[in-house]
Amino acid sequence: MDIRFEEVDFTYQPNTPFEQRALFDLNLTVKEGSYTAIVGHTGSGKSTLLQHLNALVKPTKGTVSIGDRVITAETNNKNLKPIRKKVGIVFQFPEAQLFEETVEKDIAFGPKNFGVSDEEAKKLAKEMLNLVGLDDSYLERSPFELSGGQMRRVAIAGVLAMEPEILVLDEPTAGLDPQGRKEMMEMFLRLHKEQGMTIVLVTHLMDDVANYANHVIVLEKGRIVKAGSPKEVFADIAWLKEKQLGVPTAASFAEKLAAKGYSFDQLPLTADELADSLLQVLEKVGDSQ
Amino acid sequence: MMNKLILGRYIPGDSFIHTLDPRAKLIASFYFIGIIFLANNWQTYVVLAAFTFFAIFLSKVNLGFFIRGVRPLLWLILFTVALQVLFTRGGATYFEWGIFSITEFGVINGLFIFCRFVLIIFMSTLLTLTTPPLDLSDAIEYLLRPLKAVRFPVHEISLMLSIALRFVPTLMDETEKIMNAQRARGVDFGEGNLIQKMKAVVPLLIPLFVSSFNRAEDLATAMEARGYQGGEGRTKYRVLEWHLKDSFVMIAFTLMTVLLVYLRA
């Protein structure tokens, strides 16, 4: 299922003194099975764009096609549930959405809303809880007695339990410790690779973009200023610095090496690529001696 | 969600009205609501309306926003006016049916009440559109000061008021975020019958309460850490200043009161 934006405009509170335009003439496609990263400054319209992905907001102009459903400004608010089931969104700080007495009920809440039977939902809850790295002993606990990181996992499990085809993540690891961050990101990558889940990731961390994404969209002030593979987007480091977007750690280290006279065929974006290309260089040096 | 609500919002500006002392504006607004009951004939309503529109003109805020501010209350106004028109007796009778009657007095009363509502809403909208909420809470604290004599906790009330005002937009944002998150999990807000609608609110209310508790705890800790120990012996950062033009406003209101009393039937 692809998501396609065609000439999408979005304005907050149109025709009031508080009118504010957030998106300008967006054209983009989230392809089925892709891992798309959306980057940009705070206030560049990332979160607004994200809410279009499952019709939480409707474009003020243009069309958003989610699979074969077309959303325009005139679309009725009824009967959007099938879209919401297919496109799961994990919002920023999703732990704020927990409310049930037990973790199990909270995870099962989403599936039940979409008509899954009680038993099936409970089974899903258990499965998803394990998937996000918590054991069964948590099922009967209240979500409010968990630590922040555990609450985050439960909230994410709640979205995964809806078994969405497309998973949208808005800074899923913000405020987590390095270990938890890595575990989370690896889990999403597994879902992407093993189950072919389409993932849309909104993030400020360029390392995550370089490590996981295969398509990058750069937003600035509600407009797309660059889109392409991570290689293409990160190719021009000067441009990224000028836009104050940050550069993957590996690329910035490689750039420093290049300044000292090292030459790379292609600028490495991840630690693995960097290690590989360093190895090549060292082998060359070794051969020539 | 709150897109349509104009009443209670602030539009930044630097007009005559914007730069008035908030105390002057607050007193004037309440005073206006008081003297509007002095009006009881056409001349007095014309004076009040002219005064209100002059104030709106001075604020340089688009008249459309005021009209939009009336809209949410329109049904209440029409309901009250309809009651007046249908149940007042006196003067020439135009129409009668059972207990309902449309009479001269009824129509006139209805129109007066309509004017009264609209003028009061315009004035209070003018107050909130041109005064930042924090200035308002400062003004309220100042004006409540005499109540200290009867052991009224003025500082505590004004502190709560300013914290509450400060967190209204934050809580609104939070509400919207949680609402979106739950909608993404398949909750339909505002659909189905009354019971279903009420049930749908639970996944919104509980997280909101929980986050308010957490927020209150964090805020209290942060305040204590910064040396807050209550109202005694505190100095003020935002000091209100009464200027000459604030006195002019008071004089204008006094003159208008005299005029109204003179024109009253």
CSV table of C-alpha atoms in Angstrom, one decimal, chain A residues 7 39 49 61 65-66 85 89-90 123 129 163-164 184 189 195 204 231 257 284-285:
chain,number,residue,atom,x,y,z
A,7,GLU,CA,0.0,19.2,-4.2
A,39,VAL,CA,13.9,15.1,8.7
A,49,LEU,CA,2.6,15.9,7.6
A,61,LYS,CA,-5.9,21.6,-0.8
A,65,SER,CA,-4.0,8.8,-1.5
A,66,ILE,CA,-3.7,6.1,1.2
A,85,LYS,CA,-6.0,0.3,11.1
A,89,ILE,CA,1.2,6.0,14.3
A,90,VAL,CA,3.4,6.1,17.3
A,123,LYS,CA,-3.1,-13.1,22.6
A,129,LEU,CA,4.7,-7.1,24.8
A,163,GLU,CA,-1.0,-5.0,13.1
A,164,PRO,CA,-0.6,-2.0,10.8
A,184,MET,CA,13.9,-0.1,19.8
A,189,LEU,CA,14.3,-2.7,11.5
A,195,GLN,CA,7.6,-8.7,7.9
A,204,HIS,CA,16.5,14.5,14.4
A,231,LYS,CA,23.5,8.7,-0.2
A,257,LEU,CA,40.0,12.1,7.6
A,284,LYS,CA,46.1,-0.9,-0.4
A,285,VAL,CA,48.8,0.6,1.7
